[in-house]
Structure formats: C-alpha cells, structure tokens
Amino acid sequence: MNRELRREDIELLAPAGHWDAMRAAVANGANAVFFGVEKFNARARAANFHTDELPDIMSFLHAYGVKGFLTFNILVFENEMEDAKKLIEACIDAGVDAVIVQDLGLVKMIRELSPDFPIHGSTQMTITSPEAVEFTKPYGLERVVLGRENNLKQIKQIGEQARLPMEVFVHGALCVSYSGQCLTSEMWGGRSANRGECAQACRLPYDMMVNGEHRPMGDVTYLLSPKDLAAVELVPELIEAGVTSFKIEGRLKSPEYVANVVSKYRAAIDKYFDGVDARPSKEEMLELQQSFSRGFTHGFLNGTNNKQLVEGTFPKSRGVFLGRVKEVTREGVLVELEAPLKRGDGIVFDAGDPTKKEEGGRVYDLKQRGAKVEREVPGGLAEIVMGRNDVDLKRVRVGDRVWRTSDPALDKRLRATYETDKPYRTFPVSVTVYGEAGQPLVSLWTDESTGFTATVASELPLAVAEKRPIDETLLRDQLGRLGGTLFELSSVDAQLSGPVIVPMSELNRMRRKAVELLEAERRRPPAYIKRPASADSDAVTPAPRPANPRLTALCRSLEQVQAAAARTDVEFIYADFEFIKQFPAAVEAVRAAGKKIALATPRIHMPGETGYFQNILRLKPDAVLVRNTGAVYWFARHYTMNPSADHPELIGDFSLNIANHKTANLFLNDAGLSRVTPSYDLNIQQMIDLLRKSPTDRLEIVLHQHLPMFHTEHCVYCTFLSEGTDYTNCGRPCEEQRVSLRDRIGMSHPVRVDEGCRNTVYNAIEQSGAEYLDEFLNLGVPSYRIEFLEETPDQVVEVLNLYGKALRGEVSGTHVWRSLKATNQLGVTRGQLVK
C-alpha cells in the first residue's frame, strides 16, 4: 500500500437520476453523488431533479457528509446562456459542491459569477493528456474527469505531470466514441450526445463491408457495441495510479443497481485500506452482472484489447450467463448451469439472431435427476421448467445461450438498504459536561466528523444532590439516547463540582437541542463568493459582409491535395491524412503551386504523443489545424518559449466544441488561436445566434463534408480483420483494406484510421450548407471550408469550382445544393443545420 494515501482521500462517486437512486447511493457508502436537473445535463432521458429541489438535495446529502455534484456536462447554445446563468446562481445559493462542466464558455461564465465556486472538467471535455489538463488550469478547475480510453499507465503519468485531482469511470456503460466527440445522434436524428440525447446508434447492428463487399460475420452484428466497464478488481491499481474519485456510470439505472454497485466498490476500497485482499468474490461479481451487464471488461484500463472490448453478438444487458441448452425437454430445457439459479428468477434464451423475438420468462420449477429442487441450485446439470405459456419451446434450440436476467431475492435485499426509516449513517459525537450547584449545566457536543461543537446549557440551575447525583454513567445513558438521529454517542467527559442534580426532562431537552444544532450545521450550505451581475464583455458585433470571401479545402489524400492545389483557385489547403508520413509530399505539392497549407493534428491527444506536433512544426506549414485542447496548450506554450521563431498560425477545428460566443472568445483571445470553427452540433438558427455575438471575421464555417460521426479508440480493422488485439500485433489491415459499416437502411459509412490507430466513422452521405451561405456572408463570415473524404481528384475540382462560383456570387447557394443532389450517387443532406 502507498502509505501516503488515506481512506478519506478516495472518493466513491455514485449516479442518481432520481431520489430513490440518491438514497441508495448514500445508504450504501457513496462519498459523493452526481445528478442532473431538468434541462442542462447529459442524461436528458433520466427522471432528473428540478432546480427548486437543489436546497433539499444538498441538505439531505450534507446531513450525511456526502457531496453533491450537479452535471452541467453539455454544450450550451447562445439562446440558453441566460438560463444557464440562472442555474449556476441557483447552484451557488444552494451550496452545490461542484458543477461538472463540458462547455468552456460556461466555465468562463461561472468564473465571472464566482471566483471560488468549484468546477469539475467533464469527460465530455475529452481530457486525455497532461497538456489537456494544463489547458484548464487558468480557469481554476478543481478536478478533471479523464477519458474512458486512458489506461492505468497514462492515468498515472497525467497525475504526476499535471497534478490535478483525477476522476475516472470505474463501472457502467462504455461509450464506443470518445466523449464529446460523437456526432451520430445529431446527424441521424437531431438528438445530440453533446446535449444529453444520445440515441445509442453504437448499439445498432451493422454489416461489415470490406472493399465494397459484404463480409459475413455470423452472429456478430453489433460491431460498435462495447461490453460494460467493471474495474472493481482493479481498485488497488487505480488508487496507486493516483485516482482520487471512482465514478460509477448510471443515472438511467435503477436504485437497486446503484445500491449494488456502490456497495461492492465501497467494500473494495475499504478492504484496500484495511490491508486485506480487495478483490471481489465470485458471488459479488455475479451480483454485479445481475444488476446490469452486457458482459464485463476492464475497458482500456489495462491497455487496448479490441477483441475483449467488443464481442458483437448482443447490444443490451444480459445479466448472468447460465450456460447453453443441452436438450429441449417436454417441459423445459436441460442446461449445465455455470451460475446459481432458483425458482422465480428471470431468464432469457439468446439464439444469436437479433431479428427474432427472444424467448424468456420466470423459472417455475427446477429439477435435478428428475426430482424438483426447492432450494437454489448452485450449478451442474438441471432441468429448467418455465411458467405456463411463458416460453415457446419450439423456438428454443440446442446450443442457445441462457442468461439469468433478474433475481428478485437480490433486488429485495438491495431495496432493504435504502427503503428504511432508520438513518443511513450515524456519526460519533463526544460530549463534555461541566457545572456546579446554582449554575446551569453546560454541555459541549462535538461532531467528530466535522469538528463542529454545539453548546447547550440547561434552563434550570444545578441543585445540590442529596442522593443519586449526576454522574458519567447517568449522563451517558440519558445523553446517549440518540436512536433515530444522525448521531451516536462516543464519549462523555463529566467535569462537575460536587454532587449535583438536574431533572431528567432537562437532560432530554438539552439532548434534543444539541441534535438540532448539530444537524443544522451539517446541512448548512457552504458559502461561495458571488459577484454582482455585469455586462457581457465577450459579446461583439459581427463583422461586415466580406468583400472577398475565401474558400479552403480539406483533403484526406495526396491526390486530392494535388488536384486542389494545381487545378483550382483555392489558395489555402488543409492536409488531414491517415498517415502523416505523406505530409511532406503534401507540403511540397501545395508550395509548388504557390499556395498555403495547414496540417491537421490528430483529434485525440494521449500522453507521450507530442511527437506528432513536433513533426508538424518541422515541416513548417503555414498553419496548424488544432483539434484538441492538449494540442492548443502544447503549441501555445511552444510559441511562448520560442518567441522569435516564425510560427504557423493556429486554427481551431470543430472538435473544440464551440457552441457560443464565450467559448469562441476563450479560444481566440485567451488561447491565442487566429481562427476557429463552430461546433457541428449547431443547427442553422443556433449558428446564426452564435455569429451575431461573435467576432465573425475570425471564424471559418465548414460548408461541405462527410460528417465524422464516431471517433473511437476501438479499431474495427483490428477487431474483425486480424488476429491481433491492438496496433502492435494487428498486422495493419487498415493499410491494405477499406472498411465501411452498412446500416439497416443500406447506407455504408466509411471507417478511416488516424495516425494513433483511432477510427472515425463518417456519414455515408455528404452534407452541404450551401443554402445558408448568403446568411453567413451577411453576418461577416469570411472563410468557408470544403472537406473531402473519398472523392476523386476530378470530383474535388468539380465541387470546389461549384462553391467558388457561389462565393463570387455567380450562382446561388440553392443552385449549388441542386447541382450536388443531382450529381451525387447518394444525394446530399443538410445534416444538423436543418432547423
């Protein structure tokens, strides 16, 4: 054990989507709870709480010594800024212990309202490197929530370098995409994951297309659906890596789930500090699986293992695996049980065909060797008899997997932990009593967990005792009657002068008053500095309509770069290649044409990956397209340390998630970027609202693209086209093959790999904002980017020339739209810009 660590340094952080879940978290040992209110949080489908409940929530949590963090982990649109401000003010007044924030513009607003109100950087900020942590420090973040993709070694490195408390997800659903970088729901249904409305497109079935041909995968169809994270076995390693907060996912889950998971992690943490084996038992792991499980994995904590992360045969919770059907009998099925089963449990048969209705129901009887068994069967060969009409045995086949989906007895036991009138926890108080005849009896009650002391005196003076004077035993008996309260008596120190007495009713009154004062102190909200409202200094007037708007092209192949540089009048070209070894040729081609080039950083930055940035600088591009806050910090720091060098300009990409003018100004003014790209989460009205308050002469809008939907550490190529587990042993099939994922309506979405072996799944259909071009020009936007993916050089030239005509006013945006729709095989979409 690391002797510098203390039990109280480690926080167990539980989810609460409603009051029962919050009670379950407190009852089972959580140190803190995170929850959302009705609007601004990343679980819009949870029951959530109401803003006017904040005082009651915090009073309840603080009474038990539990912290409460409000999730504000979404992007904030321009028309929501005033409501966001009111919610933050309500949090400050109610004594919320911190807000968990994604939007950096909101961070800036909070600091304008209060210099000391605690802010936690959400995992939606995509914080995965020490540099990304450093980027947050000027804004006074108290803690960062690391990306789920960081492994233990990286977590330790980030902690040692950045030295800011780290919160890490340890249990629950895994997002296949990097948090804050998923645009699928926004693209396909207008339900943004950056707005708490994820439609879980990753849990849908896809066909594997390799070089345009369907690759049969048997019953493996859920190619993007990862198993669930369960790191309870890694508690010691996480503590020693420097994790200070263990976060459990699940604001959409049941209170039984919360009770179950919190209690297991509480036990593991306590065992670690007690110096005993912290690993859970087999029974405990089965109970965890029962509450919710798509199959358990350590996620990325032990490093990337694509084979273990995604199994691909089912997308939803299955519970506990019981075994496979060995025989279908007249009354039921014969199964070699690998886990316990009893009457009343729920089971389901998994035939591996997602298109068919599953058979399942309650266990009516269990038989072994032909005889009914009333008790739980721990394992072995057993016949499972289902309730009448529950299961159509004709649809069950030998070999089907059987899962235990519910355990009513376990649920009842878990509910008992929080469905009780007794306090969930009690806290020790020590009492010192002193006095003398003729004076009041004075008692000092000290809450040992907070250090607060309440002083309560008797209303009657002490009298000389003729018999049976007050002594320590009597005081302990009378003052210790604390049942039903939050407190328990730990010690009494009686410092009395001579034999004295006071009525027992007076001792009881003193005890009740002390409890009242102690509890009021526990419930008292912390006081934060709250500044008076001031004018918004970040909002500016849009620039005038540009006289010579600029068209830029982002190319993803050398052939595209060469075509754009040599065959069009586009003066500025971005190179965004899968393999940066092609960057020198791109720079050479663009410079030979007398034009300017920007090189794109990877979208994700992990510890030890600053070499990418150094390689980019060595090529001396005219600009760098920065795609994460780690890159923003690294380049800005490099420029500061080398002030005399001729540095390329820094342009912020869409992945910085700029959705309001405060975020735009943060990157332009605080971070020193020369130009930024608004978030892809904005529809046309939200885009216009942003532009009306932003320095539009420093903005670039992406007008045409294949939307990058998923950006993931999970490599489809490695998982399904190789025998390997990660980039070290996969054989690099991505260099020889081209994969796309075909959805249920027949659209094939290309999958591309970046330099860090991360996958991006692009939308099959191109998106164009050509129809809105005139509105953008009127609001002063001077720069428009056209992005290519698989287009041929001729197509690149054709598309750029078409948009060039629109910018020069030779054709309308509507003409561009119609031309693209007519010439593209799959058509074109307006994407998320549609109102």
Coordinates of N, CA and C in Angstrom, one line a residue, residues 303-506:
G303 N -4.9 -1.3 -21.0 CA -4.5 -1.1 -22.3 C -5.5 -1.5 -23.3
T304 N -5.3 -1.3 -24.6 CA -6.3 -1.6 -25.6 C -6.3 -3.1 -25.9
N305 N -7.4 -3.7 -25.9 CA -7.6 -5.0 -26.3 C -8.9 -5.1 -27.1
N306 N -8.9 -4.9 -28.4 CA -10.1 -4.8 -29.2 C -10.9 -6.0 -29.1
K307 N -10.3 -7.2 -29.0 CA -11.0 -8.4 -29.0 C -11.9 -8.6 -27.8
Q308 N -11.4 -8.1 -26.6 CA -12.2 -8.2 -25.4 C -13.2 -7.1 -25.3
L309 N -13.0 -5.9 -25.9 CA -13.9 -4.8 -25.7 C -15.2 -5.0 -26.4
V310 N -15.2 -5.5 -27.6 CA -16.5 -5.7 -28.4 C -16.6 -7.2 -28.7
E311 N -17.7 -7.8 -28.3 CA -18.0 -9.2 -28.7 C -18.9 -9.2 -29.9
G312 N -19.9 -8.3 -29.9 CA -20.6 -8.1 -31.1 C -21.9 -8.9 -31.3
T313 N -22.3 -9.8 -30.3 CA -23.4 -10.6 -30.6 C -24.7 -10.1 -29.9
F314 N -24.6 -9.2 -29.0 CA -25.8 -8.6 -28.4 C -25.5 -7.2 -27.9
P315 N -26.5 -6.3 -27.9 CA -26.2 -4.9 -27.5 C -26.7 -4.5 -26.2
K316 N -27.5 -5.3 -25.5 CA -28.1 -4.9 -24.3 C -27.8 -5.8 -23.1
S317 N -28.2 -5.3 -21.9 CA -27.9 -6.1 -20.7 C -28.4 -7.5 -20.8
R318 N -27.6 -8.4 -20.4 CA -28.0 -9.8 -20.4 C -28.0 -10.4 -19.0
G319 N -27.3 -9.8 -18.0 CA -27.3 -10.4 -16.7 C -26.2 -11.4 -16.6
V320 N -26.5 -12.6 -15.9 CA -25.6 -13.6 -15.6 C -25.7 -14.8 -16.6
F321 N -24.6 -15.2 -17.2 CA -24.6 -16.3 -18.1 C -24.7 -17.6 -17.3
L322 N -25.8 -18.4 -17.7 CA -26.0 -19.6 -17.0 C -25.5 -20.9 -17.7
G323 N -25.3 -20.8 -19.0 CA -24.9 -21.9 -19.8 C -25.6 -22.0 -21.1
R324 N -25.5 -23.2 -21.8 CA -26.1 -23.4 -23.1 C -27.1 -24.6 -23.0
V325 N -28.1 -24.5 -23.8 CA -29.2 -25.5 -23.8 C -28.5 -26.8 -24.3
K326 N -28.6 -27.9 -23.5 CA -28.1 -29.2 -24.0 C -29.2 -30.0 -24.6
E327 N -30.4 -29.8 -24.1 CA -31.6 -30.6 -24.6 C -32.9 -29.8 -24.3
V328 N -33.8 -29.9 -25.3 CA -35.1 -29.3 -25.1 C -36.0 -30.5 -24.7
T329 N -36.6 -30.4 -23.4 CA -37.4 -31.5 -22.9 C -38.9 -31.2 -23.1
R330 N -39.7 -32.1 -22.7 CA -41.2 -31.9 -22.8 C -41.6 -30.6 -22.0
E331 N -41.0 -30.4 -20.9 CA -41.5 -29.3 -20.0 C -40.6 -28.1 -20.0
G332 N -39.3 -28.3 -20.4 CA -38.4 -27.2 -20.3 C -37.1 -27.5 -21.1
V333 N -36.0 -27.1 -20.5 CA -34.7 -27.2 -21.1 C -33.7 -27.8 -20.1
L334 N -32.8 -28.5 -20.6 CA -31.7 -29.1 -19.8 C -30.5 -28.2 -20.0
V335 N -29.9 -27.7 -18.9 CA -28.7 -26.8 -19.0 C -27.7 -27.2 -18.0
E336 N -26.4 -27.2 -18.4 CA -25.3 -27.4 -17.4 C -25.0 -26.0 -16.8
L337 N -25.6 -25.8 -15.6 CA -25.5 -24.4 -15.0 C -24.1 -24.0 -14.6
E338 N -23.7 -22.8 -15.0 CA -22.4 -22.3 -14.6 C -22.5 -21.2 -13.5
A339 N -23.8 -21.0 -13.1 CA -24.1 -20.0 -12.1 C -25.3 -20.4 -11.3
P340 N -25.6 -19.9 -10.1 CA -26.7 -20.4 -9.4 C -28.0 -19.9 -10.0
L341 N -29.1 -20.7 -9.8 CA -30.4 -20.4 -10.3 C -31.5 -20.9 -9.3
K342 N -32.6 -20.2 -9.2 CA -33.6 -20.7 -8.2 C -35.0 -20.3 -8.8
R343 N -36.0 -20.9 -8.2 CA -37.4 -20.6 -8.7 C -37.7 -19.1 -8.5
G344 N -38.4 -18.5 -9.5 CA -38.7 -17.1 -9.5 C -37.7 -16.2 -10.3
D345 N -36.5 -16.7 -10.5 CA -35.6 -16.0 -11.3 C -36.1 -15.8 -12.7
G346 N -35.7 -14.7 -13.4 CA -36.0 -14.5 -14.8 C -34.9 -14.9 -15.7
I347 N -35.2 -15.6 -16.8 CA -34.1 -16.0 -17.7 C -34.6 -15.6 -19.1
V348 N -33.6 -15.6 -20.0 CA -33.8 -15.4 -21.5 C -33.0 -16.3 -22.3
F349 N -33.5 -16.7 -23.4 CA -32.7 -17.6 -24.3 C -32.2 -16.7 -25.5
D350 N -30.9 -16.7 -25.7 CA -30.3 -15.9 -26.7 C -29.9 -16.8 -27.9
A351 N -30.6 -16.7 -29.0 CA -30.3 -17.5 -30.1 C -29.3 -16.9 -31.1
G352 N -28.9 -15.7 -30.8 CA -27.9 -15.0 -31.6 C -28.5 -14.4 -32.9
D353 N -29.8 -14.3 -33.0 CA -30.4 -13.7 -34.2 C -31.2 -12.4 -33.7
P354 N -30.6 -11.2 -33.9 CA -31.3 -10.0 -33.4 C -32.6 -9.7 -34.1
T355 N -32.9 -10.3 -35.2 CA -34.2 -10.0 -35.9 C -35.4 -10.8 -35.3
K356 N -35.1 -11.8 -34.4 CA -36.1 -12.6 -33.9 C -36.5 -12.3 -32.5
K357 N -37.8 -12.5 -32.1 CA -38.2 -12.3 -30.7 C -37.5 -13.3 -29.8
E358 N -37.1 -12.8 -28.7 CA -36.4 -13.6 -27.7 C -37.4 -14.3 -26.9
E359 N -37.1 -15.5 -26.5 CA -37.9 -16.3 -25.6 C -37.4 -16.2 -24.2
G360 N -38.3 -16.0 -23.2 CA -37.8 -15.9 -21.8 C -39.0 -15.7 -20.9
G361 N -38.7 -15.8 -19.6 CA -39.7 -15.7 -18.6 C -39.2 -16.1 -17.2
R362 N -40.1 -16.4 -16.3 CA -39.7 -16.8 -14.9 C -39.5 -18.3 -14.8
V363 N -38.6 -18.7 -14.0 CA -38.4 -20.1 -13.7 C -39.5 -20.6 -12.7
Y364 N -40.2 -21.6 -13.2 CA -41.3 -22.1 -12.4 C -40.9 -23.2 -11.5
D365 N -40.1 -24.1 -12.1 CA -39.5 -25.2 -11.3 C -38.1 -25.5 -11.8
L366 N -37.4 -26.2 -10.9 CA -36.0 -26.7 -11.2 C -36.0 -28.2 -10.8
K367 N -35.4 -28.9 -11.7 CA -35.3 -30.4 -11.4 C -33.8 -30.8 -11.6
Q368 N -33.4 -31.7 -10.7 CA -32.2 -32.4 -10.9 C -32.4 -33.9 -10.7
R369 N -31.9 -34.6 -11.7 CA -32.1 -36.1 -11.7 C -33.6 -36.4 -11.5
G370 N -34.5 -35.6 -12.2 CA -35.9 -35.9 -12.2 C -36.7 -35.4 -11.1
A371 N -36.0 -34.9 -10.0 CA -36.7 -34.5 -8.8 C -36.7 -33.0 -8.7
K372 N -37.8 -32.4 -8.2 CA -37.9 -31.0 -8.0 C -37.0 -30.5 -6.9
V373 N -36.4 -29.4 -7.1 CA -35.5 -28.8 -6.1 C -36.1 -27.5 -5.7
E374 N -36.3 -27.3 -4.4 CA -36.9 -26.1 -3.9 C -35.9 -25.0 -3.6
R375 N -34.7 -25.4 -3.2 CA -33.6 -24.5 -2.9 C -32.9 -24.0 -4.2
E376 N -32.0 -23.0 -4.0 CA -31.2 -22.6 -5.1 C -30.2 -23.7 -5.6
V377 N -30.2 -23.8 -6.9 CA -29.2 -24.8 -7.4 C -27.9 -24.1 -7.8
P378 N -26.8 -24.4 -7.1 CA -25.6 -23.7 -7.3 C -24.9 -23.9 -8.7
G379 N -25.2 -25.0 -9.3 CA -24.6 -25.4 -10.6 C -24.9 -26.8 -10.9
G380 N -24.3 -27.2 -12.1 CA -24.5 -28.6 -12.5 C -25.7 -28.7 -13.4
L381 N -25.9 -30.0 -13.9 CA -27.0 -30.3 -14.8 C -28.3 -30.1 -14.2
A382 N -29.2 -29.3 -14.8 CA -30.5 -29.1 -14.2 C -31.5 -28.8 -15.3
E383 N -32.8 -29.3 -15.1 CA -33.8 -29.0 -16.0 C -34.6 -27.8 -15.5
I384 N -34.7 -26.8 -16.4 CA -35.4 -25.5 -16.1 C -36.8 -25.6 -16.7
V385 N -37.8 -25.5 -15.8 CA -39.2 -25.5 -16.3 C -39.8 -24.1 -16.1
M386 N -40.3 -23.6 -17.2 CA -40.8 -22.2 -17.2 C -42.2 -22.1 -16.9
G387 N -42.7 -20.9 -16.6 CA -44.1 -20.7 -16.3 C -45.0 -21.1 -17.5
R388 N -46.2 -21.5 -17.3 CA -47.1 -21.9 -18.4 C -47.2 -20.7 -19.4
N389 N -47.0 -21.0 -20.6 CA -47.2 -20.1 -21.7 C -46.1 -19.0 -21.7
D390 N -45.1 -19.1 -20.9 CA -44.1 -18.1 -20.9 C -43.1 -18.2 -22.1
V391 N -42.9 -19.5 -22.4 CA -41.8 -19.7 -23.5 C -42.4 -20.7 -24.5
D392 N -42.2 -20.4 -25.7 CA -42.5 -21.3 -26.8 C -41.3 -22.2 -27.0
L393 N -41.3 -23.4 -26.5 CA -40.1 -24.3 -26.5 C -39.8 -24.7 -27.9
K394 N -40.7 -24.6 -28.9 CA -40.4 -24.9 -30.3 C -39.4 -24.0 -30.9
R395 N -39.3 -22.8 -30.3 CA -38.4 -21.8 -30.8 C -37.0 -21.8 -30.1
V396 N -36.9 -22.7 -29.1 CA -35.6 -22.8 -28.4 C -34.8 -24.0 -29.0
R397 N -33.5 -23.8 -29.2 CA -32.6 -24.7 -29.9 C -31.5 -25.2 -29.0
V398 N -31.0 -26.4 -29.2 CA -29.8 -26.8 -28.5 C -28.7 -25.9 -28.9
G399 N -27.9 -25.5 -27.9 CA -26.8 -24.5 -28.2 C -27.1 -23.1 -27.9
D400 N -28.4 -22.8 -27.7 CA -28.8 -21.4 -27.4 C -28.2 -21.1 -26.0
R401 N -27.7 -19.8 -25.9 CA -27.2 -19.4 -24.6 C -28.4 -19.0 -23.7
V402 N -28.2 -19.2 -22.4 CA -29.3 -18.9 -21.4 C -28.7 -18.0 -20.4
W403 N -29.4 -16.9 -20.1 CA -29.0 -15.9 -19.2 C -30.0 -15.7 -18.1
R404 N -29.5 -15.4 -16.9 CA -30.4 -15.0 -15.8 C -30.5 -13.5 -15.8
T405 N -31.7 -13.0 -16.1 CA -31.9 -11.6 -16.3 C -32.4 -10.9 -15.1
S406 N -32.9 -11.6 -14.1 CA -33.4 -11.0 -12.9 C -33.3 -11.9 -11.7
D407 N -33.1 -11.4 -10.5 CA -33.0 -12.1 -9.3 C -33.8 -11.4 -8.3
P408 N -35.1 -11.7 -8.1 CA -36.0 -10.9 -7.2 C -35.5 -10.9 -5.8
A409 N -34.8 -12.0 -5.3 CA -34.3 -12.0 -3.9 C -33.2 -11.0 -3.8
L410 N -32.3 -10.9 -4.7 CA -31.3 -9.9 -4.7 C -31.8 -8.5 -4.7
D411 N -32.8 -8.2 -5.5 CA -33.4 -6.9 -5.6 C -34.1 -6.6 -4.2
K412 N -34.7 -7.5 -3.6 CA -35.4 -7.3 -2.3 C -34.3 -6.9 -1.3
R413 N -33.2 -7.6 -1.3 CA -32.1 -7.3 -0.3 C -31.5 -6.0 -0.5
L414 N -31.4 -5.6 -1.8 CA -30.8 -4.3 -2.1 C -31.8 -3.1 -1.7
R415 N -33.1 -3.4 -2.0 CA -34.0 -2.3 -1.6 C -34.1 -2.1 -0.1
A416 N -33.8 -3.2 0.6 CA -33.9 -3.0 2.1 C -32.8 -2.1 2.6
T417 N -31.8 -1.8 1.8 CA -30.7 -1.0 2.3 C -31.1 0.5 2.3
Y418 N -32.1 0.9 1.5 CA -32.5 2.3 1.4 C -34.0 2.5 1.7
E419 N -34.8 1.5 1.6 CA -36.2 1.6 2.0 C -36.4 1.3 3.4
T420 N -35.9 2.3 4.3 CA -35.9 2.1 5.7 C -36.2 3.5 6.4
D421 N -36.8 3.5 7.6 CA -37.0 4.7 8.3 C -35.8 5.1 9.1
K422 N -34.8 4.1 9.3 CA -33.6 4.4 10.1 C -32.6 5.3 9.3
P423 N -31.8 6.0 10.0 CA -30.8 6.8 9.3 C -29.8 5.9 8.5
Y424 N -29.4 6.3 7.4 CA -28.5 5.5 6.6 C -27.1 5.5 7.2
R425 N -26.7 6.5 7.9 CA -25.4 6.5 8.6 C -25.5 7.3 9.9
T426 N -24.7 7.0 10.8 CA -24.6 7.8 12.1 C -23.2 8.3 12.3
F427 N -23.1 9.3 13.0 CA -21.8 10.0 13.2 C -21.5 10.1 14.7
P428 N -20.2 9.9 15.1 CA -19.9 9.9 16.5 C -19.9 11.4 17.1
V429 N -20.4 11.5 18.3 CA -20.3 12.8 19.0 C -19.7 12.6 20.3
S430 N -18.9 13.5 20.7 CA -18.3 13.4 22.1 C -18.9 14.6 22.9
V431 N -19.2 14.4 24.1 CA -19.9 15.4 25.0 C -19.0 15.6 26.2
T432 N -18.8 16.9 26.4 CA -18.2 17.4 27.7 C -19.2 18.2 28.5
V433 N -19.4 17.8 29.7 CA -20.4 18.4 30.6 C -19.7 19.0 31.8
Y434 N -20.0 20.2 32.2 CA -19.5 20.8 33.4 C -20.5 21.7 34.0
G435 N -20.3 21.9 35.4 CA -21.2 22.8 36.1 C -21.0 22.6 37.6
E436 N -21.7 23.5 38.4 CA -21.7 23.5 39.8 C -23.1 23.9 40.3
A437 N -23.3 23.6 41.6 CA -24.6 24.0 42.1 C -24.9 25.5 42.0
G438 N -26.1 25.8 41.6 CA -26.5 27.1 41.5 C -26.3 27.7 40.1
Q439 N -25.6 27.0 39.2 CA -25.3 27.4 37.9 C -25.9 26.4 36.9
P440 N -26.1 26.9 35.6 CA -26.7 25.9 34.6 C -25.7 24.8 34.3
L441 N -26.2 23.7 33.9 CA -25.4 22.6 33.4 C -25.0 22.9 32.0
V442 N -23.8 22.9 31.7 CA -23.3 23.3 30.3 C -22.8 22.0 29.6
S443 N -23.3 21.8 28.4 CA -22.8 20.6 27.6 C -22.2 21.1 26.3
L444 N -21.1 20.5 25.9 CA -20.4 20.8 24.7 C -20.5 19.5 23.8
W445 N -21.2 19.6 22.7 CA -21.4 18.4 21.8 C -20.5 18.6 20.6
T446 N -19.6 17.7 20.4 CA -18.7 17.8 19.2 C -18.9 16.7 18.2
D447 N -19.3 17.1 17.0 CA -19.5 16.2 15.9 C -18.0 15.9 15.4
E448 N -17.6 14.7 15.7 CA -16.2 14.3 15.5 C -15.8 14.3 14.0
S449 N -16.8 14.1 13.1 CA -16.5 14.0 11.7 C -16.4 15.4 11.1
T450 N -17.0 16.4 11.7 CA -16.9 17.8 11.1 C -16.1 18.7 12.0
G451 N -15.9 18.4 13.3 CA -15.2 19.2 14.2 C -16.1 20.3 14.8
F452 N -17.3 20.4 14.4 CA -18.2 21.4 14.9 C -18.7 21.1 16.3
T453 N -18.7 22.1 17.2 CA -19.2 21.9 18.6 C -20.4 22.8 18.8
A454 N -21.4 22.2 19.4 CA -22.6 22.9 19.8 C -22.7 23.0 21.3
T455 N -23.0 24.1 21.8 CA -23.0 24.4 23.2 C -24.5 24.5 23.7
V456 N -24.9 23.7 24.6 CA -26.3 23.7 25.1 C -26.2 23.7 26.6
A457 N -26.9 24.7 27.2 CA -27.0 24.8 28.7 C -28.4 24.5 29.2
S458 N -28.5 24.1 30.4 CA -29.8 23.8 31.0 C -30.5 25.1 31.3
E459 N -31.8 25.1 31.3 CA -32.6 26.3 31.6 C -32.7 26.4 33.1
L460 N -32.5 25.3 33.8 CA -32.6 25.3 35.3 C -31.2 25.2 35.9
P461 N -31.0 25.9 37.0 CA -29.6 25.7 37.6 C -29.5 24.3 38.3
L462 N -28.3 23.9 38.4 CA -28.0 22.6 39.1 C -28.3 22.8 40.6
A463 N -28.8 21.8 41.2 CA -29.1 21.8 42.6 C -28.2 20.8 43.3
V464 N -28.0 21.0 44.6 CA -27.1 20.0 45.4 C -27.9 18.7 45.5
A465 N -27.3 17.6 45.1 CA -27.9 16.3 45.2 C -27.8 15.7 46.6
E466 N -29.0 15.4 47.1 CA -29.0 14.7 48.4 C -28.8 13.2 48.3
K467 N -29.2 12.7 47.2 CA -28.9 11.3 46.8 C -28.9 11.1 45.3
R468 N -28.3 10.1 44.8 CA -28.1 9.8 43.4 C -27.8 11.0 42.5
P469 N -26.6 11.6 42.7 CA -26.2 12.8 41.9 C -25.9 12.3 40.5
I470 N -25.9 13.3 39.6 CA -25.5 13.1 38.2 C -24.1 12.5 38.2
D471 N -23.9 11.5 37.4 CA -22.5 11.0 37.2 C -22.4 10.6 35.7
E472 N -21.2 10.2 35.4 CA -20.9 9.9 34.0 C -21.8 8.8 33.4
T473 N -22.1 7.8 34.3 CA -23.0 6.7 33.8 C -24.4 7.2 33.5
L474 N -24.9 8.0 34.4 CA -26.2 8.6 34.1 C -26.3 9.5 32.9
L475 N -25.2 10.3 32.8 CA -25.1 11.2 31.6 C -25.0 10.4 30.3
R476 N -24.2 9.3 30.3 CA -24.1 8.5 29.1 C -25.4 7.9 28.8
D477 N -26.2 7.5 29.8 CA -27.5 6.8 29.5 C -28.5 7.8 28.9
Q478 N -28.6 9.0 29.5 CA -29.6 10.0 29.1 C -29.2 10.7 27.8
L479 N -27.9 11.1 27.7 CA -27.5 11.9 26.5 C -27.2 11.0 25.3
G480 N -27.1 9.7 25.6 CA -26.8 8.7 24.5 C -28.0 8.2 23.8
R481 N -29.2 8.7 24.2 CA -30.4 8.2 23.6 C -30.6 8.9 22.3
L482 N -29.9 8.5 21.3 CA -29.8 9.2 20.0 C -30.4 8.4 18.9
G483 N -31.1 7.3 19.3 CA -31.7 6.5 18.2 C -32.6 7.2 17.3
G484 N -32.5 7.0 16.0 CA -33.3 7.7 15.0 C -32.8 9.0 14.6
T485 N -31.6 9.4 15.2 CA -30.9 10.6 14.7 C -29.7 10.2 13.9
L486 N -29.0 11.3 13.5 CA -27.8 11.0 12.7 C -26.6 10.8 13.5
F487 N -26.8 10.7 14.9 CA -25.6 10.7 15.7 C -25.6 9.5 16.7
E488 N -24.4 9.2 17.2 CA -24.3 8.2 18.2 C -23.2 8.7 19.2
L489 N -23.4 8.4 20.4 CA -22.5 8.9 21.5 C -21.2 8.1 21.5
S490 N -20.1 8.8 21.5 CA -18.8 8.1 21.5 C -18.2 8.2 22.9
S491 N -18.3 9.4 23.6 CA -17.7 9.5 24.9 C -18.4 10.6 25.6
V492 N -18.3 10.6 27.0 CA -18.8 11.6 27.8 C -17.7 11.9 28.8
D493 N -17.5 13.2 29.0 CA -16.5 13.7 30.0 C -17.2 14.6 30.9
A494 N -17.5 14.1 32.2 CA -18.2 14.9 33.2 C -17.3 15.6 34.1
Q495 N -17.3 16.9 34.1 CA -16.5 17.8 34.9 C -17.4 18.6 35.8
L496 N -17.9 18.0 36.9 CA -18.9 18.6 37.8 C -18.2 18.8 39.2
S497 N -18.6 20.0 39.7 CA -18.1 20.3 41.1 C -19.1 19.9 42.1
G498 N -18.8 18.8 42.8 CA -19.6 18.4 43.9 C -20.8 17.6 43.4
P499 N -21.6 17.0 44.3 CA -22.8 16.2 43.9 C -23.9 17.2 43.5
V500 N -24.3 17.1 42.3 CA -25.3 18.0 41.7 C -26.4 17.2 41.0
I501 N -27.5 17.8 40.8 CA -28.6 17.1 40.1 C -29.4 18.1 39.3
V502 N -30.1 17.6 38.2 CA -30.9 18.4 37.4 C -32.0 17.5 36.9
P503 N -33.3 17.9 36.7 CA -34.3 17.0 36.2 C -34.0 16.3 34.9
M504 N -34.4 15.0 34.8 CA -34.1 14.2 33.6 C -34.7 14.9 32.4
S505 N -35.9 15.5 32.6 CA -36.5 16.2 31.5 C -35.6 17.3 30.9
E506 N -34.8 17.9 31.7 CA -33.9 18.9 31.3 C -32.8 18.3 30.5

